[in-house]
């Protein structure tokens, strides 16, 4: 029998509510509004019913476009994460509330304060997914107008987070008057001013808020370059990774993070790794493939497929039949740059087109099928029992600590996960039967914040 390295490991779940994206199915009759608050409330309360650790929001600060045209099959129009989460804090009791916010265009005094506000109002349930944001075109939104290169984005992120932690540590635990009879509201000397004079920040900050019940918001990170991984190993408590489909790459990533954590002087279990994933459940094994295919075809409709292939070819292909072959002519030799905010920006058109043609020819695929094969990040599909076995195997063999699940339908896409999958996980002893703590840090079984140990 093969040894199980983490026999007591449990599955942690977050629900990943995407920002601007094309993979949430909005055109099916069973889909609800993509932007109404009721939709967010319904997803968050269903996740809480399923004892999820976190409701997690991505951030898209600009609509994606190609050659000056908005990508009009994308979902857009979702409000700012912190505003949404503060509203949800009042309608939920236990679930963590995580906002993706970038360190390239924000300022530490402002963002740390808004995150503190969320943490205080939710009584210790806030998390911050720290991202550096890789799109030059997002920078056009901001006064700085610019964009930092990759290395400088991580340098700024490090200084940003260090400053944010100092802000969260700046009020002593006894800063506020203990009683009405005290002579002052703030204890003299109890609030520290933070000064920074670096290339990125020249500030003197006197923070305005006390510490929350969990010390600091829980720090998540998303970014998989070597620098991104070192940044996580030095500063993060949870990683939102893209390795949520295949076991081996996920385990390699997790092993690499554990090695980097130890090199950074932290215990190997000091970070929870939650890959983004999608879960498709069918009641019977015979229905699994059909349901999986249905989801993929809903996500990559004919129009979306023509748009995705058009981004690589660098021209409007909307006149083609998505169920026919790839375009007869190759794209012109150039890098993809007319597409702003899409995944393949900066890559070589002809090289990608060549790979896609090879795939189409070897497997007899249509244009739409090629788009599905090359762009859909799948995840898990099976009966509830099969998926429960597989998720349990992942956490017990060190490939992840759980999953940040993207429902393909909102607001109902978590219902079968909560009603069918979670009882199966509970039966296997790999999922809790109640919330045992009140803060996000407690749900994730994390140690105190790095500056408070
Ligand atoms: C799983 C995952 C999710 C991400 N989500 C966001 C997001 O919601 N908003 C954003 O601006 N950037 C997001 N990013 C991009 C990061 O901000 C970062 O710019 C990018 O990954 C480049 O850094 P890297 O080279 O270290 O991967 C995400 C990255 C990953 C891997």
Short mmCIF file of C-alpha atoms and ligand atoms in Angstrom, two decimals:
data_model
loop_
_atom_site.label_atom_id
_atom_site.label_comp_id
_atom_site.label_asym_id
_atom_site.label_seq_id
_atom_site.Cartn_x
_atom_site.Cartn_y
_atom_site.Cartn_z
CA UNK A 1 0.00 0.00 0.00
CA UNK A 2 1.37 3.47 -0.85
CA UNK A 3 2.00 5.67 2.13
CA UNK A 4 -0.38 8.60 2.61
CA UNK A 5 1.82 11.57 3.56
CA UNK A 6 -0.93 13.72 5.11
CA UNK A 7 -3.53 11.19 6.38
CA UNK A 8 -5.46 13.75 8.47
CA UNK A 9 -5.54 16.51 5.87
CA UNK A 10 -8.91 18.09 5.19
CA UNK A 11 -10.26 19.87 2.16
CA UNK A 12 -10.61 23.66 2.46
CA UNK A 13 -13.06 25.32 0.06
CA UNK A 14 -13.35 28.87 -1.19
CA UNK A 15 -15.72 30.07 -3.88
CA UNK A 16 -14.05 32.13 -6.57
CA UNK A 17 -16.36 34.72 -8.00
CA UNK A 18 -14.57 35.98 -11.10
CA UNK A 19 -14.30 39.57 -12.26
CA UNK A 20 -14.31 40.21 -16.02
CA UNK A 21 -14.39 36.75 -17.65
CA UNK A 22 -15.89 34.54 -20.36
CA UNK A 23 -16.22 31.26 -18.48
CA UNK A 24 -19.29 31.89 -16.33
CA UNK A 25 -22.27 30.68 -18.34
CA UNK A 26 -24.59 33.67 -18.61
CA UNK A 27 -26.70 32.65 -21.59
CA UNK A 28 -28.37 29.54 -20.16
CA UNK A 29 -32.01 29.94 -18.95
CA UNK A 30 -30.97 28.70 -15.49
CA UNK A 31 -28.46 31.57 -15.07
CA UNK A 32 -29.47 34.46 -12.89
CA UNK A 33 -28.23 38.03 -12.96
CA UNK A 34 -24.46 38.31 -13.12
CA UNK A 35 -24.34 41.67 -11.37
CA UNK A 36 -27.22 42.02 -8.90
CA UNK A 37 -26.41 41.99 -5.22
CA UNK A 38 -28.96 39.19 -4.73
CA UNK A 39 -26.72 36.93 -6.83
CA UNK A 40 -23.71 37.60 -4.61
CA UNK A 41 -25.80 37.11 -1.49
CA UNK A 42 -27.17 33.79 -2.78
CA UNK A 43 -23.68 32.45 -3.64
CA UNK A 44 -22.14 33.62 -0.35
CA UNK A 45 -24.93 32.20 1.82
CA UNK A 46 -24.89 28.88 -0.06
CA UNK A 47 -21.12 28.69 0.46
CA UNK A 48 -21.62 29.43 4.15
CA UNK A 49 -24.25 26.68 4.36
CA UNK A 50 -21.54 24.41 2.91
CA UNK A 51 -19.05 25.55 5.59
CA UNK A 52 -16.74 27.12 3.01
CA UNK A 53 -13.78 29.03 4.41
CA UNK A 54 -14.02 31.93 1.98
CA UNK A 55 -16.03 33.89 -0.55
CA UNK A 56 -13.33 35.21 -2.89
CA UNK A 57 -13.58 37.99 -5.46
CA UNK A 58 -11.20 38.53 -8.39
CA UNK A 59 -10.40 41.98 -9.72
CA UNK A 60 -10.65 43.24 -13.30
CA UNK A 61 -10.12 46.99 -13.48
CA UNK A 62 -10.66 47.37 -17.20
CA UNK A 63 -12.83 45.72 -19.83
CA UNK A 64 -10.88 43.55 -22.23
CA UNK A 65 -10.70 44.56 -25.85
CA UNK A 66 -9.36 43.53 -29.21
CA UNK A 67 -8.27 46.03 -31.85
CA UNK A 68 -10.24 48.75 -30.09
CA UNK A 69 -13.45 46.68 -29.79
CA UNK A 70 -14.65 45.51 -26.36
CA UNK A 71 -14.78 41.72 -26.01
CA UNK A 72 -18.53 41.68 -25.82
CA UNK A 73 -19.00 38.06 -24.82
CA UNK A 74 -17.17 38.76 -21.52
CA UNK A 75 -19.13 39.15 -18.32
CA UNK A 76 -18.54 42.60 -16.85
CA UNK A 77 -20.25 45.03 -14.51
CA UNK A 78 -19.45 43.59 -11.10
CA UNK A 79 -18.87 46.22 -8.38
CA UNK A 80 -15.71 46.83 -6.40
CA UNK A 81 -14.75 43.87 -4.21
CA UNK A 82 -14.43 45.61 -0.85
CA UNK A 83 -17.79 47.36 -1.27
CA UNK A 84 -19.46 44.03 -2.09
CA UNK A 85 -17.79 42.21 0.79
CA UNK A 86 -18.70 44.84 3.37
CA UNK A 87 -22.32 44.48 2.28
CA UNK A 88 -22.07 40.68 2.52
CA UNK A 89 -20.46 40.89 5.97
CA UNK A 90 -23.82 42.06 7.30
CA UNK A 91 -25.68 39.08 5.82
CA UNK A 92 -23.26 36.29 6.77
CA UNK A 93 -21.77 35.18 10.10
CA UNK A 94 -18.81 32.93 9.53
CA UNK A 95 -17.56 32.77 5.97
CA UNK A 96 -14.28 34.58 5.15
CA UNK A 97 -14.50 37.52 2.72
CA UNK A 98 -11.50 37.87 0.40
CA UNK A 99 -10.83 40.79 -1.95
CA UNK A 100 -8.30 40.67 -4.78
CA UNK A 101 -6.56 44.06 -4.81
CA UNK A 102 -3.38 44.98 -6.65
CA UNK A 103 -0.23 46.60 -5.25
CA UNK A 104 0.77 48.30 -8.50
CA UNK A 105 -1.89 51.01 -8.69
CA UNK A 106 -3.15 51.26 -5.09
CA UNK A 107 -1.55 53.11 -2.17
CA UNK A 108 -0.79 51.33 1.13
CA UNK A 109 -2.40 53.88 3.50
CA UNK A 110 -5.69 53.76 1.60
CA UNK A 111 -5.90 50.05 0.83
CA UNK A 112 -4.69 48.88 4.26
CA UNK A 113 -7.33 51.11 5.84
CA UNK A 114 -10.15 49.80 3.63
CA UNK A 115 -9.11 46.20 4.32
CA UNK A 116 -8.97 46.95 8.06
CA UNK A 117 -12.48 48.34 7.75
CA UNK A 118 -13.69 45.09 6.18
CA UNK A 119 -11.86 43.07 8.83
CA UNK A 120 -13.38 45.07 11.69
CA UNK A 121 -16.91 45.16 10.26
CA UNK A 122 -16.84 41.39 9.62
CA UNK A 123 -15.27 40.70 13.05
CA UNK A 124 -12.12 39.09 11.69
CA UNK A 125 -13.21 37.51 8.41
CA UNK A 126 -11.26 39.59 5.85
CA UNK A 127 -8.64 38.32 3.42
CA UNK A 128 -6.57 40.17 0.83
CA UNK A 129 -5.48 38.43 -2.37
CA UNK A 130 -2.33 40.39 -3.21
CA UNK A 131 -1.78 40.63 -6.97
CA UNK A 132 0.64 42.69 -9.01
CA UNK A 133 -1.59 42.91 -12.15
CA UNK A 134 0.24 42.20 -15.35
CA UNK A 135 -1.52 44.36 -17.92
CA UNK A 136 0.13 47.56 -19.09
CA UNK A 137 -3.22 48.59 -20.42
CA UNK A 138 -4.76 48.51 -16.93
CA UNK A 139 -2.22 51.20 -16.01
CA UNK A 140 -3.81 53.58 -18.47
CA UNK A 141 -6.64 53.96 -15.94
CA UNK A 142 -4.37 55.64 -13.44
CA UNK A 143 -2.61 58.94 -12.96
CA UNK A 144 0.74 57.18 -12.93
CA UNK A 145 -0.25 56.17 -16.45
CA UNK A 146 2.25 53.56 -16.41
CA UNK A 147 3.23 50.30 -15.63
CA UNK A 148 6.16 48.82 -13.80
CA UNK A 149 8.23 46.00 -15.21
CA UNK A 150 7.81 42.56 -13.64
CA UNK A 151 10.70 42.85 -11.13
CA UNK A 152 9.65 46.31 -9.99
CA UNK A 153 6.04 45.20 -9.54
CA UNK A 154 7.20 42.57 -7.03
CA UNK A 155 9.57 45.06 -5.37
CA UNK A 156 6.65 47.46 -4.94
CA UNK A 157 4.43 44.61 -3.73
CA UNK A 158 6.96 43.72 -1.02
CA UNK A 159 7.27 47.30 0.22
CA UNK A 160 3.49 47.73 -0.02
CA UNK A 161 2.72 44.66 2.07
CA UNK A 162 5.43 45.44 4.63
CA UNK A 163 3.92 48.91 5.02
CA UNK A 164 0.38 47.50 5.26
CA UNK A 165 1.47 45.15 8.05
CA UNK A 166 3.04 48.05 9.93
CA UNK A 167 -0.23 49.94 9.55
CA UNK A 168 -2.14 46.98 11.00
CA UNK A 169 0.38 46.78 13.88
CA UNK A 170 0.44 50.51 14.56
CA UNK A 171 -2.26 50.64 17.22
CA UNK A 172 -1.27 49.01 20.51
CA UNK A 173 -3.78 46.49 21.84
CA UNK A 174 -4.67 48.93 24.65
CA UNK A 175 -4.99 52.04 22.47
CA UNK A 176 -8.66 52.80 23.21
CA UNK A 177 -9.82 54.12 26.59
CA UNK A 178 -10.79 51.18 28.79
CA UNK A 179 -13.71 53.05 30.42
CA UNK A 180 -15.79 56.23 30.30
CA UNK A 181 -13.84 57.48 33.29
CA UNK A 182 -10.55 57.53 31.35
CA UNK A 183 -9.21 61.02 30.77
CA UNK A 184 -8.66 60.46 27.02
CA UNK A 185 -10.17 58.28 24.28
CA UNK A 186 -6.77 57.33 22.83
CA UNK A 187 -4.06 56.25 25.22
CA UNK A 188 -1.13 58.63 24.79
CA UNK A 189 1.65 57.08 22.69
CA UNK A 190 -0.53 54.14 21.63
CA UNK A 191 -0.59 54.93 17.89
CA UNK A 192 2.64 54.85 15.92
CA UNK A 193 3.36 56.92 12.80
CA UNK A 194 4.93 55.03 9.89
CA UNK A 195 7.46 56.72 7.70
CA UNK A 196 8.67 55.49 4.31
CA UNK A 197 11.12 57.14 1.97
CA UNK A 198 11.89 54.77 -0.89
CA UNK A 199 11.66 54.84 -4.68
CA UNK A 200 8.08 53.55 -4.45
CA UNK A 201 6.71 55.37 -1.39
CA UNK A 202 7.41 58.70 0.25
CA UNK A 203 4.79 58.81 3.00
CA UNK A 204 4.20 59.48 6.70
CA UNK A 205 1.10 57.56 7.78
CA UNK A 206 -0.80 57.87 11.06
CA UNK A 207 -3.24 54.98 10.83
CA UNK A 208 -6.81 55.52 11.95
CA UNK A 209 -8.05 52.04 12.87
CA UNK A 210 -7.37 49.51 15.62
CA UNK A 211 -6.49 45.87 15.13
CA UNK A 212 -9.18 43.34 14.15
CA UNK A 213 -9.97 40.12 16.05
CA UNK A 214 -7.72 38.09 13.70
CA UNK A 215 -4.74 40.49 13.95
CA UNK A 216 -4.30 41.12 10.24
CA UNK A 217 -6.46 40.22 7.25
CA UNK A 218 -5.31 36.84 5.90
CA UNK A 219 -2.82 37.38 3.06
CA UNK A 220 -3.53 35.46 -0.14
CA UNK A 221 -1.29 35.68 -3.22
CA UNK A 222 -1.74 34.82 -6.92
CA UNK A 223 1.22 34.85 -9.33
CA UNK A 224 3.34 31.87 -10.32
CA UNK A 225 6.69 33.20 -11.63
CA UNK A 226 9.77 32.42 -9.57
CA UNK A 227 9.56 35.93 -8.10
CA UNK A 228 5.86 35.46 -7.37
CA UNK A 229 6.59 32.19 -5.56
CA UNK A 230 9.39 33.77 -3.49
CA UNK A 231 7.07 36.66 -2.65
CA UNK A 232 4.47 34.14 -1.45
CA UNK A 233 7.02 32.15 0.55
CA UNK A 234 8.16 35.33 2.31
CA UNK A 235 4.78 36.98 2.90
CA UNK A 236 1.64 35.00 2.05
CA UNK A 237 -0.58 32.70 4.11
CA UNK A 238 -2.67 31.27 1.24
CA UNK A 239 -1.82 30.85 -2.46
CA UNK A 240 -4.53 30.98 -5.10
CA UNK A 241 -2.81 28.87 -7.76
CA UNK A 242 -3.82 27.98 -11.32
CA UNK A 243 -2.94 24.26 -10.83
CA UNK A 244 -6.44 22.90 -10.32
CA UNK A 245 -6.83 20.23 -12.98
CA UNK A 246 -3.89 17.81 -13.07
CA UNK A 247 -2.46 16.19 -9.95
CA UNK A 248 1.25 16.06 -10.85
CA UNK A 249 1.79 19.74 -11.76
CA UNK A 250 -0.18 20.67 -8.64
CA UNK A 251 2.02 18.52 -6.42
CA UNK A 252 5.21 19.83 -8.06
CA UNK A 253 4.03 23.39 -7.41
CA UNK A 254 3.14 22.58 -3.79
CA UNK A 255 6.52 20.85 -3.22
CA UNK A 256 8.29 23.86 -4.67
CA UNK A 257 6.38 26.22 -2.34
CA UNK A 258 7.16 24.05 0.68
CA UNK A 259 10.88 24.14 -0.23
CA UNK A 260 10.78 27.93 -0.65
CA UNK A 261 8.95 28.34 2.68
CA UNK A 262 11.63 26.44 4.56
CA UNK A 263 14.34 28.46 2.77
CA UNK A 264 12.53 31.62 3.93
CA UNK A 265 12.70 30.37 7.53
CA UNK A 266 9.05 29.37 7.83
CA UNK A 267 7.49 25.97 8.63
CA UNK A 268 6.63 23.94 5.49
CA UNK A 269 2.94 23.97 6.46
CA UNK A 270 2.71 27.73 6.93
CA UNK A 271 0.81 28.31 3.66
CA UNK A 272 -2.48 26.87 2.41
CA UNK A 273 -2.52 26.26 -1.34
CA UNK A 274 -5.95 26.58 -2.95
CA UNK A 275 -5.93 26.04 -6.73
CA UNK A 276 -8.72 27.57 -8.74
CA UNK A 277 -10.90 24.82 -10.16
CA UNK A 278 -14.26 23.90 -11.61
CA UNK A 279 -16.34 20.96 -10.40
CA UNK A 280 -18.99 19.26 -12.55
CA UNK A 281 -21.14 16.68 -10.77
CA UNK A 282 -23.52 14.16 -12.30
CA UNK A 283 -25.72 11.79 -10.33
CA UNK A 284 -24.77 8.76 -12.46
CA UNK A 285 -21.41 7.83 -13.97
CA UNK A 286 -23.03 7.40 -17.39
CA UNK A 287 -24.00 11.11 -17.37
CA UNK A 288 -20.60 12.58 -16.50
CA UNK A 289 -19.08 13.00 -19.98
CA UNK A 290 -22.25 14.50 -21.41
CA UNK A 291 -22.53 17.03 -18.58
CA UNK A 292 -18.87 17.99 -18.86
CA UNK A 293 -19.26 18.54 -22.60
CA UNK A 294 -22.40 20.59 -22.01
CA UNK A 295 -20.57 22.88 -19.57
CA UNK A 296 -17.63 23.40 -21.95
CA UNK A 297 -19.92 24.15 -24.87
CA UNK A 298 -21.90 26.63 -22.79
CA UNK A 299 -18.70 28.33 -21.69
CA UNK A 300 -17.19 28.48 -25.17
CA UNK A 301 -20.15 29.27 -27.38
CA UNK A 302 -19.68 29.68 -31.13
CA UNK A 303 -19.34 33.47 -30.68
CA UNK A 304 -16.78 33.11 -27.86
CA UNK A 305 -14.79 30.57 -29.93
CA UNK A 306 -14.67 32.93 -32.92
CA UNK A 307 -13.53 35.75 -30.63
CA UNK A 308 -10.81 33.60 -29.00
CA UNK A 309 -9.47 32.33 -32.32
CA UNK A 310 -9.79 35.86 -33.77
CA UNK A 311 -7.50 37.12 -30.97
CA UNK A 312 -4.78 34.75 -32.16
CA UNK A 313 -5.34 35.39 -35.88
CA UNK A 314 -5.51 39.16 -35.26
CA UNK A 315 -8.62 39.66 -37.33
CA UNK A 316 -12.39 39.57 -37.12
CA UNK A 317 -13.54 36.00 -37.80
CA UNK A 318 -17.19 36.50 -36.91
CA UNK A 319 -18.25 35.56 -40.48
CA UNK A 320 -16.82 32.00 -40.08
CA UNK A 321 -18.72 28.91 -39.01
CA UNK A 322 -17.46 27.98 -35.51
CA UNK A 323 -18.29 24.33 -36.23
CA UNK A 324 -16.17 24.44 -39.41
CA UNK A 325 -12.37 24.36 -39.69
CA UNK A 326 -9.81 26.94 -38.47
CA UNK A 327 -9.26 29.87 -40.90
CA UNK A 328 -7.63 28.72 -44.16
CA UNK A 329 -4.94 31.41 -44.08
CA UNK A 330 -2.30 31.80 -41.41
CA UNK A 331 -2.13 35.00 -39.31
CA UNK A 332 0.49 37.58 -40.21
CA UNK A 333 3.83 37.26 -38.42
CA UNK A 334 3.55 39.43 -35.26
CA UNK A 335 3.02 39.21 -31.55
CA UNK A 336 -0.49 39.43 -30.17
CA UNK A 337 -0.92 43.03 -29.06
CA UNK A 338 -4.29 44.18 -30.36
CA UNK A 339 -5.87 42.13 -27.58
CA UNK A 340 -5.75 43.96 -24.31
CA UNK A 341 -6.10 42.02 -21.11
CA UNK A 342 -6.34 38.57 -22.67
CA UNK A 343 -4.12 35.70 -21.66
CA UNK A 344 -2.04 35.41 -24.83
CA UNK A 345 -1.08 39.06 -25.16
CA UNK A 346 2.60 39.29 -26.21
CA UNK A 347 2.80 35.80 -27.71
CA UNK A 348 3.71 34.86 -31.31
CA UNK A 349 0.59 34.51 -33.49
CA UNK A 350 2.06 32.21 -36.11
CA UNK A 351 3.54 29.83 -33.53
CA UNK A 352 0.21 29.50 -31.68
CA UNK A 353 -1.73 29.13 -34.95
CA UNK A 354 0.68 26.34 -36.01
CA UNK A 355 0.12 24.45 -32.74
CA UNK A 356 -3.65 24.85 -33.06
CA UNK A 357 -3.62 23.59 -36.65
CA UNK A 358 -1.62 20.53 -35.64
CA UNK A 359 -4.10 19.81 -32.87
CA UNK A 360 -7.08 20.26 -35.23
CA UNK A 361 -5.57 17.99 -37.87
CA UNK A 362 -4.42 15.23 -35.53
CA UNK A 363 -7.79 14.99 -33.77
CA UNK A 364 -10.16 16.17 -36.49
CA UNK A 365 -11.38 19.18 -34.44
CA UNK A 366 -13.53 22.12 -35.52
CA UNK A 367 -12.60 25.74 -34.77
CA UNK A 368 -14.82 25.71 -31.69
CA UNK A 369 -13.45 22.39 -30.45
CA UNK A 370 -9.90 23.78 -30.78
CA UNK A 371 -10.92 26.83 -28.74
CA UNK A 372 -12.37 24.52 -26.07
CA UNK A 373 -9.28 22.31 -25.97
CA UNK A 374 -6.81 25.18 -25.78
CA UNK A 375 -8.52 27.66 -23.50
CA UNK A 376 -10.81 25.82 -21.08
CA UNK A 377 -9.17 25.08 -17.73
CA UNK A 378 -11.24 22.23 -16.60
CA UNK A 379 -11.01 20.79 -13.10
CA UNK A 380 -12.96 17.79 -11.83
CA UNK A 381 -15.95 15.90 -13.22
CA UNK A 382 -17.63 12.79 -11.85
CA UNK A 383 -20.24 11.49 -9.50
CA UNK A 384 -20.15 13.10 -6.04
CA UNK A 385 -18.42 9.98 -4.66
CA UNK A 386 -15.77 9.96 -7.40
CA UNK A 387 -14.99 13.64 -7.00
CA UNK A 388 -14.88 13.33 -3.20
CA UNK A 389 -12.32 10.51 -3.53
CA UNK A 390 -10.19 12.57 -5.90
CA UNK A 391 -10.26 15.79 -3.84
CA UNK A 392 -9.40 13.81 -0.71
CA UNK A 393 -6.49 12.18 -2.57
CA UNK A 394 -5.17 15.60 -3.59
CA UNK A 395 -5.03 16.98 -0.04
CA UNK A 396 -3.77 13.78 1.53
CA UNK A 397 -0.96 13.49 -1.02
CA UNK A 398 0.16 17.09 -0.71
CA UNK A 399 -1.02 18.46 -4.07
CA UNK A 400 -3.12 21.19 -2.41
CA UNK A 401 -4.92 22.11 0.80
CA UNK A 402 -8.25 22.51 -0.90
CA UNK A 403 -9.76 24.41 -3.81
CA UNK A 404 -11.10 27.79 -4.80
CA UNK A 405 -14.13 26.68 -6.81
CA UNK A 406 -15.45 28.71 -9.74
CA UNK A 407 -19.11 27.89 -10.23
CA UNK A 408 -19.91 27.75 -13.95
CA UNK A 409 -23.46 28.89 -13.20
CA UNK A 410 -24.45 31.67 -10.84
CA UNK A 411 -26.16 31.91 -8.49
CA UNK A 412 -27.10 28.21 -8.34
CA UNK A 413 -23.75 26.62 -9.27
CA UNK A 414 -22.74 25.72 -5.71
CA UNK A 415 -26.00 23.98 -4.82
CA UNK A 416 -25.02 20.47 -5.93
CA UNK A 417 -21.54 20.89 -4.45
CA UNK A 418 -23.04 21.73 -1.06
CA UNK A 419 -25.88 19.20 -1.21
CA UNK A 420 -24.11 16.24 -2.87
CA UNK A 421 -20.32 16.58 -2.65
CA UNK A 422 -19.85 17.90 0.87
CA UNK A 423 -21.73 15.01 2.55
CA UNK A 424 -19.48 12.59 0.62
CA UNK A 425 -16.37 14.44 1.81
CA UNK A 426 -17.70 14.45 5.37
CA UNK A 427 -18.25 10.70 5.18
CA UNK A 428 -14.58 10.32 4.22
CA UNK A 429 -13.56 12.46 7.22
CA UNK A 430 -11.95 15.03 4.94
CA UNK A 431 -14.41 17.89 5.49
CA UNK A 432 -15.62 19.53 8.73
CA UNK A 433 -19.17 19.18 9.99
CA UNK A 434 -19.28 22.64 11.57
CA UNK A 435 -17.35 25.91 11.79
CA UNK A 436 -15.17 25.61 14.87
CA UNK A 437 -13.81 29.18 14.83
CA UNK A 438 -15.14 32.59 13.96
CA UNK A 439 -12.29 34.20 11.97
CA UNK A 440 -10.96 33.36 8.51
CA UNK A 441 -7.55 32.71 10.09
CA UNK A 442 -9.16 30.10 12.36
CA UNK A 443 -11.08 28.44 9.51
CA UNK A 444 -7.82 28.04 7.58
CA UNK A 445 -5.97 26.83 10.70
CA UNK A 446 -3.31 29.47 10.23
CA UNK A 447 -0.78 30.72 12.74
CA UNK A 448 -0.85 34.38 13.93
CA UNK A 449 0.21 37.03 11.39
CA UNK A 450 3.91 36.91 10.48
CA UNK A 451 4.79 40.06 12.43
CA UNK A 452 2.96 38.88 15.56
CA UNK A 453 4.64 35.55 16.32
C1 LIG B 1 -4.69 32.17 -10.24
C2 LIG B 1 -4.40 33.62 -10.55
C3 LIG B 1 -5.40 34.58 -10.38
C4 LIG B 1 -5.15 35.92 -10.66
N1 LIG B 1 -6.16 36.83 -10.47
C5 LIG B 1 -5.94 38.14 -10.76
C6 LIG B 1 -6.97 39.11 -10.59
O1 LIG B 1 -8.10 38.80 -10.20
N2 LIG B 1 -6.68 40.40 -10.89
C7 LIG B 1 -5.45 40.79 -11.34
O2 LIG B 1 -5.24 41.97 -11.60
N3 LIG B 1 -4.46 39.89 -11.54
C8 LIG B 1 -4.67 38.59 -11.26
N4 LIG B 1 -3.65 37.67 -11.46
C9 LIG B 1 -2.42 38.10 -12.12
C10 LIG B 1 -1.33 38.53 -11.16
O3 LIG B 1 -1.69 39.81 -10.72
C11 LIG B 1 0.04 38.68 -11.81
O4 LIG B 1 0.08 39.92 -12.44
C12 LIG B 1 0.39 37.69 -12.85
O5 LIG B 1 0.14 36.39 -12.43
C13 LIG B 1 1.89 37.86 -13.21
O6 LIG B 1 2.71 37.53 -12.14
P1 LIG B 1 3.55 36.21 -12.22
O7 LIG B 1 4.47 36.39 -13.40
O8 LIG B 1 4.28 36.10 -10.92
O9 LIG B 1 2.58 35.06 -12.43
C14 LIG B 1 -3.88 36.33 -11.16
C15 LIG B 1 -2.88 35.37 -11.31
C16 LIG B 1 -3.11 34.04 -11.01
C17 LIG B 1 -2.00 33.04 -11.20
#
